[in-house]
Short mmCIF file of C-alpha atoms in Angstrom, two decimals:
data_model
loop_
_atom_site.label_atom_id
_atom_site.label_comp_id
_atom_site.label_asym_id
_atom_site.label_seq_id
_atom_site.Cartn_x
_atom_site.Cartn_y
_atom_site.Cartn_z
CA UNK A 1 23.57 6.77 21.34
CA UNK A 2 19.94 5.77 20.93
CA UNK A 3 19.38 2.04 20.68
CA UNK A 4 16.09 2.00 18.79
CA UNK A 5 16.48 5.06 16.57
CA UNK A 6 18.64 5.97 13.62
CA UNK A 7 19.12 9.73 13.45
CA UNK A 8 20.36 11.31 10.24
CA UNK A 9 20.60 14.79 8.74
CA UNK A 10 20.25 14.14 5.01
CA UNK A 11 19.04 17.64 4.14
CA UNK A 12 19.95 21.09 5.35
CA UNK A 13 17.86 21.87 8.38
CA UNK A 14 15.97 18.56 8.32
CA UNK A 15 16.54 15.72 10.75
CA UNK A 16 15.38 12.23 9.84
CA UNK A 17 14.52 9.88 12.69
CA UNK A 18 13.98 6.24 11.74
CA UNK A 19 12.34 3.98 14.29
CA UNK A 20 14.38 0.82 14.30
CA UNK A 21 13.00 -2.06 16.24
CA UNK A 22 12.12 -4.31 13.33
CA UNK A 23 11.93 -7.50 15.39
CA UNK A 24 8.82 -6.05 17.06
CA UNK A 25 7.34 -4.14 14.08
CA UNK A 26 8.70 -1.00 15.73
CA UNK A 27 6.44 -1.41 18.75
CA UNK A 28 6.90 1.64 20.95
CA UNK A 29 8.37 0.26 24.15
CA UNK A 30 9.21 2.74 26.88
CA UNK A 31 12.89 2.90 25.98
CA UNK A 32 12.14 3.72 22.35
CA UNK A 33 9.60 6.32 23.38
CA UNK A 34 12.10 7.88 25.81
CA UNK A 35 14.75 8.02 23.08
CA UNK A 36 12.30 9.61 20.66
CA UNK A 37 11.20 12.20 23.23
CA UNK A 38 14.82 13.04 24.05
CA UNK A 39 15.71 13.32 20.38
CA UNK A 40 12.80 15.65 19.65
CA UNK A 41 13.58 17.69 22.75
CA UNK A 42 17.16 18.21 21.61
CA UNK A 43 16.05 18.96 18.03
CA UNK A 44 13.68 21.55 19.44
CA UNK A 45 16.58 23.37 21.09
CA UNK A 46 18.98 23.02 18.14
CA UNK A 47 18.77 26.14 15.97
CA UNK A 48 20.30 24.26 13.03
CA UNK A 49 17.24 22.03 12.82
CA UNK A 50 14.04 23.38 11.25
CA UNK A 51 12.00 20.23 10.65
CA UNK A 52 11.96 16.62 11.83
CA UNK A 53 10.80 13.69 9.71
CA UNK A 54 9.88 10.46 11.51
CA UNK A 55 9.59 7.15 9.71
CA UNK A 56 9.69 3.40 10.30
CA UNK A 57 10.34 0.70 7.72
CA UNK A 58 8.41 -0.68 4.77
CA UNK A 59 6.45 -3.13 6.88
CA UNK A 60 5.65 -0.97 9.86
CA UNK A 61 5.78 2.62 10.95
CA UNK A 62 5.01 1.46 14.47
CA UNK A 63 2.65 -1.35 15.36
CA UNK A 64 1.52 -0.21 18.79
CA UNK A 65 2.98 -0.31 22.27
CA UNK A 66 4.96 -3.16 23.74
CA UNK A 67 2.31 -5.59 24.96
CA UNK A 68 4.62 -7.59 27.21
CA UNK A 69 5.74 -4.44 28.96
CA UNK A 70 2.14 -3.32 29.33
CA UNK A 71 1.09 -6.66 30.82
CA UNK A 72 3.62 -6.25 33.62
CA UNK A 73 2.15 -2.96 34.87
CA UNK A 74 -0.54 -2.95 37.53
CA UNK A 75 -2.82 -0.05 38.39
CA UNK A 76 -0.19 1.79 40.43
CA UNK A 77 2.40 1.09 37.75
CA UNK A 78 0.17 2.65 35.13
CA UNK A 79 -0.56 5.60 37.40
CA UNK A 80 3.18 6.28 37.59
CA UNK A 81 3.79 5.44 33.94
CA UNK A 82 6.85 7.35 32.65
CA UNK A 83 5.41 7.12 29.14
CA UNK A 84 2.98 9.96 29.81
CA UNK A 85 5.87 12.41 30.20
CA UNK A 86 7.51 11.13 27.01
CA UNK A 87 4.30 11.58 25.04
CA UNK A 88 3.96 15.12 26.42
CA UNK A 89 7.45 15.98 25.19
CA UNK A 90 6.70 14.54 21.76
CA UNK A 91 3.44 16.48 21.46
CA UNK A 92 5.14 19.66 22.65
CA UNK A 93 7.71 19.65 19.84
CA UNK A 94 7.45 23.18 18.47
CA UNK A 95 8.90 22.69 14.98
CA UNK A 96 7.15 20.98 12.10
CA UNK A 97 7.04 17.22 12.54
CA UNK A 98 6.42 15.14 9.42
CA UNK A 99 5.52 11.45 9.56
CA UNK A 100 6.41 9.24 6.57
CA UNK A 101 4.27 6.18 7.12
CA UNK A 102 4.59 2.80 5.42
CA UNK A 103 2.89 -0.37 6.59
CA UNK A 104 1.24 -0.53 10.01
CA UNK A 105 0.58 2.53 12.14
CA UNK A 106 -1.44 0.94 14.91
CA UNK A 107 -2.23 1.86 18.50
CA UNK A 108 0.65 3.99 19.80
CA UNK A 109 1.98 4.10 16.24
CA UNK A 110 -1.22 5.73 15.03
CA UNK A 111 -1.13 8.05 18.05
CA UNK A 112 2.43 9.03 17.12
CA UNK A 113 1.26 9.77 13.57
CA UNK A 114 -1.37 12.08 15.03
CA UNK A 115 1.33 14.00 16.92
CA UNK A 116 2.86 14.82 13.54
CA UNK A 117 1.84 17.96 11.67
CA UNK A 118 2.08 16.54 8.17
CA UNK A 119 1.54 12.89 7.25
CA UNK A 120 2.75 11.25 4.04
CA UNK A 121 1.46 7.69 3.75
CA UNK A 122 2.56 4.90 1.44
CA UNK A 123 -0.31 3.37 -0.54
CA UNK A 124 -0.17 0.21 1.57
CA UNK A 125 -0.15 1.96 4.97
CA UNK A 126 -2.79 0.94 7.53
CA UNK A 127 -4.00 3.09 10.41
CA UNK A 128 -5.85 1.78 13.41
CA UNK A 129 -6.45 1.76 17.15
CA UNK A 130 -6.74 -1.95 18.00
CA UNK A 131 -6.47 -1.47 21.79
CA UNK A 132 -10.11 -2.53 22.27
CA UNK A 133 -9.13 -6.07 21.21
CA UNK A 134 -6.97 -6.30 24.35
CA UNK A 135 -9.67 -5.02 26.67
CA UNK A 136 -8.06 -1.60 26.92
CA UNK A 137 -8.44 1.74 25.14
CA UNK A 138 -6.01 4.12 23.43
CA UNK A 139 -3.97 5.91 26.09
CA UNK A 140 -1.89 8.47 24.23
CA UNK A 141 -4.41 10.63 22.47
CA UNK A 142 -6.07 7.99 20.30
CA UNK A 143 -9.58 8.80 21.43
CA UNK A 144 -9.04 12.58 21.35
CA UNK A 145 -6.86 13.41 18.37
CA UNK A 146 -8.51 10.78 16.19
CA UNK A 147 -11.96 12.27 16.71
CA UNK A 148 -10.61 15.71 15.87
CA UNK A 149 -8.87 14.35 12.79
CA UNK A 150 -11.55 12.15 11.23
CA UNK A 151 -14.81 13.06 12.95
CA UNK A 152 -16.98 11.07 15.31
CA UNK A 153 -18.48 8.22 13.26
CA UNK A 154 -15.19 6.97 11.81
CA UNK A 155 -13.28 7.56 15.07
CA UNK A 156 -15.91 5.56 16.96
CA UNK A 157 -15.83 2.78 14.39
CA UNK A 158 -12.04 2.56 14.52
CA UNK A 159 -11.72 2.72 18.30
CA UNK A 160 -14.70 0.44 19.09
CA UNK A 161 -13.98 -2.27 16.48
CA UNK A 162 -10.20 -2.02 16.38
CA UNK A 163 -10.33 -2.46 12.58
CA UNK A 164 -7.65 -0.52 10.70
CA UNK A 165 -8.28 1.68 7.66
CA UNK A 166 -6.31 2.03 4.43
CA UNK A 167 -4.06 4.92 3.44
CA UNK A 168 -6.63 6.17 0.90
CA UNK A 169 -9.40 6.04 3.45
CA UNK A 170 -7.17 7.82 5.96
CA UNK A 171 -6.49 10.53 3.41
CA UNK A 172 -10.17 11.01 2.62
CA UNK A 173 -10.88 11.23 6.33
CA UNK A 174 -8.18 13.82 6.96
CA UNK A 175 -5.68 11.72 8.91
CA UNK A 176 -3.16 11.80 6.07
CA UNK A 177 -2.11 14.77 3.95
CA UNK A 178 -0.70 12.93 0.95
CA UNK A 179 -0.57 9.35 -0.34
CA UNK A 180 2.61 8.33 -2.11
CA UNK A 181 4.26 5.30 -3.64
CA UNK A 182 5.65 3.38 -0.65
CA UNK A 183 9.21 3.60 -1.96
CA UNK A 184 8.97 7.38 -2.09
CA UNK A 185 7.28 8.34 1.20
CA UNK A 186 10.50 9.28 2.99
CA UNK A 187 11.80 11.13 -0.03
CA UNK A 188 8.55 13.07 -0.35
CA UNK A 189 8.57 13.86 3.37
CA UNK A 190 12.16 15.06 3.05
CA UNK A 191 11.22 17.27 0.09
CA UNK A 192 8.45 18.89 2.10
CA UNK A 193 10.75 19.19 5.11
CA UNK A 194 13.46 20.83 3.00
CA UNK A 195 10.94 23.27 1.53
CA UNK A 196 9.76 24.26 5.01
CA UNK A 197 13.36 24.52 6.22
CA UNK A 198 13.91 27.30 3.68
CA UNK A 199 11.09 29.43 5.11
CA UNK A 200 11.43 32.01 7.87
CA UNK A 201 11.83 29.96 11.09
CA UNK A 202 9.89 32.32 13.33
CA UNK A 203 6.99 32.45 10.90
CA UNK A 204 6.97 28.64 10.67
CA UNK A 205 6.93 28.32 14.44
CA UNK A 206 4.09 30.78 14.94
CA UNK A 207 2.14 29.33 12.02
CA UNK A 208 2.30 25.87 13.58
CA UNK A 209 1.26 27.22 16.96
CA UNK A 210 -1.63 29.16 15.44
CA UNK A 211 -2.88 26.12 13.51
CA UNK A 212 -2.74 23.95 16.62
CA UNK A 213 -4.76 26.57 18.49
CA UNK A 214 -7.57 25.97 16.03
CA UNK A 215 -7.92 22.43 17.33
CA UNK A 216 -8.30 23.25 20.99
CA UNK A 217 -9.71 26.71 21.48
CA UNK A 218 -12.85 28.52 20.40
CA UNK A 219 -12.70 30.53 17.19
CA UNK A 220 -12.53 33.94 18.86
CA UNK A 221 -9.51 32.92 20.98
CA UNK A 222 -7.88 31.31 17.99
CA UNK A 223 -8.38 34.40 15.85
CA UNK A 224 -6.99 36.58 18.62
CA UNK A 225 -3.91 34.38 18.88
CA UNK A 226 -3.47 34.46 15.12
CA UNK A 227 -3.62 38.26 15.10
CA UNK A 228 -1.09 38.52 17.94
CA UNK A 229 1.27 36.14 16.15
CA UNK A 230 0.80 38.03 12.91
CA UNK A 231 1.67 41.27 14.72
CA UNK A 232 4.70 39.74 16.45
CA UNK A 233 6.20 38.82 13.09
CA UNK A 234 5.93 42.44 11.97
CA UNK A 235 9.01 43.19 14.04
CA UNK A 236 11.22 40.54 12.47
CA UNK A 237 14.04 41.07 9.98
CA UNK A 238 12.87 38.00 8.05
CA UNK A 239 9.52 39.64 7.30
CA UNK A 240 11.28 42.65 5.79
CA UNK A 241 13.56 40.33 3.81
CA UNK A 242 10.65 38.16 2.62
CA UNK A 243 8.67 41.12 1.33
CA UNK A 244 11.72 42.76 -0.24
CA UNK A 245 12.76 39.53 -2.00
CA UNK A 246 9.23 39.14 -3.36
CA UNK A 247 9.27 42.67 -4.74
CA UNK A 248 12.73 42.19 -6.21
CA UNK A 249 11.68 38.83 -7.68
CA UNK A 250 14.51 36.90 -6.03
CA UNK A 251 14.64 34.09 -3.45
CA UNK A 252 14.54 35.26 0.15
CA UNK A 253 17.40 34.56 2.55
CA UNK A 254 15.99 34.15 6.03
CA UNK A 255 18.10 34.42 9.15
CA UNK A 256 15.63 33.40 11.84
CA UNK A 257 15.57 36.93 13.23
CA UNK B 1 3.61 -27.85 2.50
CA UNK B 2 3.16 -30.60 -0.08
CA UNK B 3 0.55 -29.85 -2.69
CA UNK B 4 -2.33 -32.21 -3.49
CA UNK B 5 -4.60 -30.05 -5.60
CA UNK B 6 -2.11 -27.91 -7.48
CA UNK B 7 1.15 -28.46 -9.34
CA UNK B 8 3.79 -25.89 -8.53
CA UNK B 9 7.34 -25.45 -9.75
CA UNK B 10 9.91 -22.70 -10.16
CA UNK B 11 12.41 -22.97 -12.99
CA UNK B 12 14.64 -20.35 -14.62
CA UNK B 13 12.66 -17.49 -13.15
CA UNK B 14 9.30 -18.93 -14.21
CA UNK B 15 6.85 -20.00 -11.52
CA UNK B 16 4.29 -22.42 -12.94
CA UNK B 17 1.11 -22.89 -10.94
CA UNK B 18 -1.37 -25.37 -12.35
CA UNK B 19 -4.74 -26.07 -10.77
CA UNK B 20 -4.94 -29.83 -10.43
CA UNK B 21 -8.34 -31.25 -9.60
CA UNK B 22 -9.13 -32.25 -13.18
CA UNK B 23 -12.05 -34.53 -12.19
CA UNK B 24 -13.83 -31.51 -10.70
CA UNK B 25 -12.77 -29.14 -13.51
CA UNK B 26 -10.25 -27.66 -11.04
CA UNK B 27 -12.96 -26.12 -8.89
CA UNK B 28 -11.84 -24.59 -5.60
CA UNK B 29 -12.24 -26.28 -2.27
CA UNK B 30 -10.68 -25.05 0.94
CA UNK B 31 -7.59 -27.20 0.56
CA UNK B 32 -6.92 -25.94 -2.96
CA UNK B 33 -7.35 -22.36 -1.77
CA UNK B 34 -4.78 -22.92 0.95
CA UNK B 35 -2.35 -24.46 -1.49
CA UNK B 36 -2.74 -21.63 -4.00
CA UNK B 37 -2.22 -19.15 -1.18
CA UNK B 38 0.97 -20.92 -0.10
CA UNK B 39 2.28 -21.08 -3.69
CA UNK B 40 1.58 -17.39 -4.26
CA UNK B 41 3.39 -16.62 -1.02
CA UNK B 42 6.44 -18.46 -2.32
CA UNK B 43 6.22 -16.59 -5.61
CA UNK B 44 6.14 -13.30 -3.75
CA UNK B 45 9.04 -14.16 -1.46
CA UNK B 46 11.41 -15.83 -3.93
CA UNK B 47 13.55 -13.15 -5.57
CA UNK B 48 14.42 -15.59 -8.35
CA UNK B 49 10.86 -15.61 -9.67
CA UNK B 50 10.30 -13.10 -12.48
CA UNK B 51 7.05 -14.29 -14.00
CA UNK B 52 4.07 -16.38 -12.89
CA UNK B 53 2.20 -18.66 -15.26
CA UNK B 54 -1.19 -19.81 -14.06
CA UNK B 55 -3.05 -22.64 -15.81
CA UNK B 56 -5.11 -25.77 -15.18
CA UNK B 57 -4.73 -29.52 -15.67
CA UNK B 58 -7.14 -31.58 -17.73
CA UNK B 59 -9.93 -30.28 -19.95
CA UNK B 60 -11.06 -27.36 -17.78
CA UNK B 61 -9.27 -24.28 -16.47
CA UNK B 62 -11.35 -23.71 -13.35
CA UNK B 63 -15.03 -24.12 -12.61
CA UNK B 64 -15.01 -21.66 -9.69
CA UNK B 65 -16.17 -22.79 -6.28
CA UNK B 66 -16.74 -26.50 -5.68
CA UNK B 67 -20.43 -26.40 -4.77
CA UNK B 68 -20.30 -29.75 -3.02
CA UNK B 69 -18.28 -27.85 -0.41
CA UNK B 70 -21.32 -25.73 0.44
CA UNK B 71 -24.01 -26.77 2.86
CA UNK B 72 -27.30 -25.43 1.62
CA UNK B 73 -29.61 -28.17 2.87
CA UNK B 74 -33.14 -26.87 3.56
CA UNK B 75 -32.78 -26.74 7.35
CA UNK B 76 -29.17 -25.60 7.43
CA UNK B 77 -28.15 -22.15 8.56
CA UNK B 78 -27.72 -19.60 5.75
CA UNK B 79 -24.09 -19.64 4.70
CA UNK B 80 -21.93 -16.52 4.80
CA UNK B 81 -20.38 -16.60 1.35
CA UNK B 82 -18.75 -13.24 2.06
CA UNK B 83 -16.57 -15.05 4.56
CA UNK B 84 -14.94 -17.30 1.96
CA UNK B 85 -14.53 -14.36 -0.40
CA UNK B 86 -12.87 -12.30 2.30
CA UNK B 87 -10.69 -15.18 3.40
CA UNK B 88 -9.69 -16.73 0.07
CA UNK B 89 -10.89 -15.25 -3.21
CA UNK B 90 -10.21 -11.57 -2.57
CA UNK B 91 -6.70 -12.07 -1.18
CA UNK B 92 -5.89 -14.33 -4.15
CA UNK B 93 -7.20 -11.79 -6.66
CA UNK B 94 -5.37 -8.92 -4.94
CA UNK B 95 -2.15 -10.91 -4.89
CA UNK B 96 -2.35 -11.77 -8.59
CA UNK B 97 -2.97 -8.12 -9.43
CA UNK B 98 -0.28 -6.78 -7.14
CA UNK B 99 2.50 -9.31 -7.69
CA UNK B 100 5.55 -7.31 -8.75
CA UNK B 101 6.00 -9.29 -11.96
CA UNK B 102 3.95 -10.19 -15.02
CA UNK B 103 1.30 -12.85 -14.42
CA UNK B 104 0.27 -14.92 -17.42
CA UNK B 105 -2.90 -16.97 -17.43
CA UNK B 106 -3.23 -19.85 -19.89
CA UNK B 107 -6.93 -20.71 -19.95
CA UNK B 108 -6.84 -24.31 -21.11
CA UNK B 109 -10.56 -25.03 -21.05
CA UNK B 110 -13.82 -23.95 -19.50
CA UNK B 111 -13.51 -21.04 -17.08
CA UNK B 112 -16.69 -20.63 -15.08
CA UNK B 113 -17.75 -18.61 -12.04
CA UNK B 114 -14.72 -17.32 -10.13
CA UNK B 115 -12.70 -19.32 -12.65
CA UNK B 116 -13.83 -16.93 -15.40
CA UNK B 117 -12.69 -13.92 -13.42
CA UNK B 118 -9.33 -15.13 -12.12
CA UNK B 119 -7.78 -14.69 -15.61
CA UNK B 120 -9.00 -11.09 -15.60
CA UNK B 121 -6.85 -10.38 -12.55
CA UNK B 122 -3.80 -11.59 -14.50
CA UNK B 123 -1.78 -9.41 -16.85
CA UNK B 124 -1.69 -11.44 -20.05
CA UNK B 125 -4.31 -14.03 -20.91
CA UNK B 126 -3.95 -16.74 -23.54
CA UNK B 127 -6.81 -19.14 -24.12
CA UNK B 128 -7.14 -22.47 -25.88
CA UNK B 129 -9.44 -22.31 -28.89
CA UNK B 130 -11.86 -24.67 -27.12
CA UNK B 131 -11.86 -22.62 -23.91
CA UNK B 132 -14.88 -20.60 -22.85
CA UNK B 133 -15.82 -18.09 -20.18
CA UNK B 134 -19.08 -18.38 -18.26
CA UNK B 135 -20.29 -15.92 -15.62
CA UNK B 136 -22.32 -18.74 -14.11
CA UNK B 137 -23.17 -16.93 -10.88
CA UNK B 138 -26.58 -15.69 -12.03
CA UNK B 139 -27.79 -19.25 -12.56
CA UNK B 140 -27.58 -20.06 -8.86
CA UNK B 141 -28.69 -16.71 -7.48
CA UNK B 142 -25.25 -15.24 -6.91
CA UNK B 143 -23.22 -12.22 -8.02
CA UNK B 144 -20.02 -12.37 -10.10
CA UNK B 145 -17.13 -12.17 -7.64
CA UNK B 146 -13.33 -12.23 -7.76
CA UNK B 147 -13.40 -8.79 -9.35
CA UNK B 148 -15.72 -9.71 -12.22
CA UNK B 149 -18.17 -6.86 -11.81
CA UNK B 150 -15.23 -4.42 -11.78
CA UNK B 151 -13.20 -5.89 -14.63
CA UNK B 152 -15.92 -6.77 -17.12
CA UNK B 153 -17.38 -3.29 -17.76
CA UNK B 154 -13.89 -1.86 -18.00
CA UNK B 155 -12.67 -4.46 -20.44
CA UNK B 156 -15.66 -5.00 -22.70
CA UNK B 157 -18.12 -2.21 -21.88
CA UNK B 158 -21.25 -2.19 -19.73
CA UNK B 159 -23.70 -3.62 -22.26
CA UNK B 160 -21.66 -6.76 -22.87
CA UNK B 161 -20.78 -7.04 -19.18
CA UNK B 162 -24.45 -6.97 -18.19
CA UNK B 163 -25.43 -9.51 -20.81
CA UNK B 164 -22.70 -11.90 -19.68
CA UNK B 165 -23.41 -11.46 -15.99
CA UNK B 166 -27.23 -11.49 -16.16
CA UNK B 167 -27.64 -14.25 -18.72
CA UNK B 168 -24.69 -16.47 -17.79
CA UNK B 169 -24.16 -17.41 -21.42
CA UNK B 170 -21.04 -19.16 -22.61
CA UNK B 171 -18.49 -16.79 -24.20
CA UNK B 172 -16.14 -18.52 -26.63
CA UNK B 173 -12.42 -17.88 -26.46
CA UNK B 174 -12.51 -16.37 -29.95
CA UNK B 175 -15.29 -13.96 -29.05
CA UNK B 176 -13.43 -13.08 -25.84
CA UNK B 177 -10.36 -12.24 -27.90
CA UNK B 178 -12.44 -10.26 -30.38
CA UNK B 179 -13.93 -8.22 -27.52
CA UNK B 180 -10.56 -7.53 -25.95
CA UNK B 181 -11.30 -9.53 -22.81
CA UNK B 182 -8.20 -11.67 -23.35
CA UNK B 183 -5.02 -11.29 -25.39
CA UNK B 184 -4.83 -14.25 -27.71
CA UNK B 185 -6.44 -17.53 -28.77
CA UNK B 186 -4.10 -20.43 -29.40
CA UNK B 187 -4.75 -23.92 -30.75
CA UNK B 188 -5.40 -26.29 -27.86
CA UNK B 189 -2.33 -28.43 -28.48
CA UNK B 190 -0.03 -25.40 -28.64
CA UNK B 191 -1.34 -23.50 -25.61
CA UNK B 192 1.03 -24.79 -22.95
CA UNK B 193 4.12 -24.32 -25.15
CA UNK B 194 3.12 -20.83 -26.26
CA UNK B 195 2.41 -19.76 -22.72
CA UNK B 196 5.70 -21.21 -21.50
CA UNK B 197 7.71 -19.52 -24.21
CA UNK B 198 6.04 -16.20 -23.42
CA UNK B 199 6.84 -16.77 -19.74
CA UNK B 200 10.46 -17.62 -20.50
CA UNK B 201 10.78 -14.47 -22.58
CA UNK B 202 9.34 -12.31 -19.81
CA UNK B 203 11.68 -13.95 -17.28
CA UNK B 204 14.61 -12.34 -19.12
CA UNK B 205 13.05 -8.86 -19.17
CA UNK B 206 13.50 -5.95 -16.71
CA UNK B 207 11.09 -7.34 -14.12
CA UNK B 208 11.14 -4.36 -11.80
CA UNK B 209 10.27 -2.01 -14.66
CA UNK B 210 7.52 -4.38 -15.78
CA UNK B 211 6.15 -4.44 -12.25
CA UNK B 212 6.00 -0.64 -12.24
CA UNK B 213 4.23 -0.64 -15.62
CA UNK B 214 1.70 -3.06 -14.21
CA UNK B 215 1.22 -0.85 -11.17
CA UNK B 216 0.63 2.23 -13.33
CA UNK B 217 -1.87 0.50 -15.61
CA UNK B 218 -3.72 -1.10 -12.71
CA UNK B 219 -4.09 2.29 -11.06
CA UNK B 220 -5.29 4.03 -14.21
CA UNK B 221 -8.96 3.09 -13.88
CA UNK B 222 -9.09 4.65 -10.44
CA UNK B 223 -7.06 7.78 -11.06
CA UNK B 224 -7.89 11.07 -12.59
CA UNK B 225 -5.57 12.13 -15.41
CA UNK B 226 -3.51 14.46 -13.24
CA UNK B 227 -3.08 11.82 -10.57
CA UNK B 228 -1.94 9.37 -13.20
CA UNK B 229 0.63 11.84 -14.53
CA UNK B 230 1.97 12.21 -11.00
CA UNK B 231 2.04 8.45 -10.58
CA UNK B 232 3.98 8.10 -13.84
CA UNK B 233 6.46 10.66 -12.59
CA UNK B 234 6.96 8.78 -9.32
CA UNK B 235 7.23 5.36 -10.91
CA UNK B 236 9.64 6.66 -13.54
CA UNK B 237 11.74 8.07 -10.74
CA UNK B 238 11.92 4.60 -9.25
CA UNK B 239 12.49 2.88 -12.58
CA UNK B 240 15.32 5.28 -13.38
CA UNK B 241 17.18 4.05 -10.33
CA UNK B 242 17.07 0.39 -11.32
CA UNK B 243 20.10 -1.59 -12.42
CA UNK B 244 18.15 -2.79 -15.44
CA UNK B 245 17.62 0.75 -16.69
CA UNK B 246 21.37 1.32 -16.64
CA UNK B 247 21.92 -1.97 -18.39
CA UNK B 248 19.22 -1.18 -20.93
CA UNK B 249 20.76 2.17 -21.84
CA UNK B 250 24.30 0.76 -21.86
CA UNK B 251 23.26 -2.12 -24.13
CA UNK B 252 21.50 0.30 -26.47
CA UNK B 253 24.62 2.47 -26.69
CA UNK B 254 26.87 -0.56 -27.22
CA UNK B 255 24.43 -2.00 -29.78
CA UNK B 256 24.22 -5.32 -27.91
CA UNK B 257 21.53 -7.41 -26.23
CA UNK B 258 20.87 -6.26 -22.64
CA UNK B 259 21.29 -8.75 -19.81
CA UNK B 260 18.56 -7.78 -17.37
CA UNK B 261 18.62 -8.99 -13.79
CA UNK B 262 15.10 -8.02 -12.86
CA UNK B 263 16.05 -5.27 -10.42
#
């Protein structure tokens, strides 16, 4: 049983993970991060799960790492930091990951948001990388994924000043896909999750992989991957079903084969 | 925190906040800012509160910033007025606008500078017949703050907004009502009672629904039509889940007065 997570399955094929460490604004201590990585790893291997939604509470999605824990680590401690492996597992999750963000998403919280594929933010959400204020820098993708998400000038401003940005600003910049009423972020994320869960699972998986390729390869390689993936799907039963259902003007019933 | 420069009470769902530096026409100094901030925090956190009434003691409502608080002696360093706006005025204005309940302003007398714009951040504004609104900023080389440059053109149109802001002329309460800047002019002696009875009425209404209405209207100037339709859909979804909506429908069906709880 995880101590800092609440795991629910409110919709067919969708798992909802709620970060629950309210006393620390959901700061991502190592135990929480380990639980989250383990949960995503098991969801990845569970064929009944198509999509995972991650959320926090109204006040905070996650307000950074655990500062006390960080203070205790020296150079060698950081070199052997188990968190790196947890972050790798989280980033490697192969199914769609949706973040429903209310309140603060700072430091590690913002980095976790950037591991998600789709981000629904409540109007009062705030995104930032305040590590610089502590004499450190983002250590879980904050300098890399942020630049890819929002471009250099805004990424530099956020990382070098530590000042957070609003949900609207984050949406304009491309960090957030949709802004919602705070009371409805989880519901909206669940709706999107449920919609994706009804699609052909193999197509969803390859689509996500192809999109992620766009971020870290050159265009020619990305296009080649896309074409291979497109070809792979030609052999699936779900493709035949999808096309047939479209022609027969009825909903498709996908089997994941 | 005991209050020196404001009067603050909560009774039967009505929070009454009265600016209380009558000798200085209730102008803001740092202490008064801190007290208002504390009172607004209590309003926000107390689930019993269902309406806020803001007014002033004495003959003025609020004369804006207390200028004797500002050091502008010839040799002194240039002040950073943005700092006090960031720290005090803007958070106060945002809070008034975003409080999840109706906010009534009873403008009991002259409202100048920031004091003229604070009422515009409230939801319903009553003014004493003798009250007046003065965008005094231009007379000392400053810019209307506390949301004035945003609210004025939206409420009364650009031409009138520019005249008020550039000339700093006194706008009477009656003219303000005529222009649609405020809701209603009331005889001086009746203002406090009228405002209180309006507040008491609102304190019995479906507060959560009213808060959502306020949210929708506040967002309307920023949204495109389609966005606003989506917002209405989302807020209606929330409103439809409230206890008060159930009570409202049940009371309508039973042909009786609803007993709203504000949630």
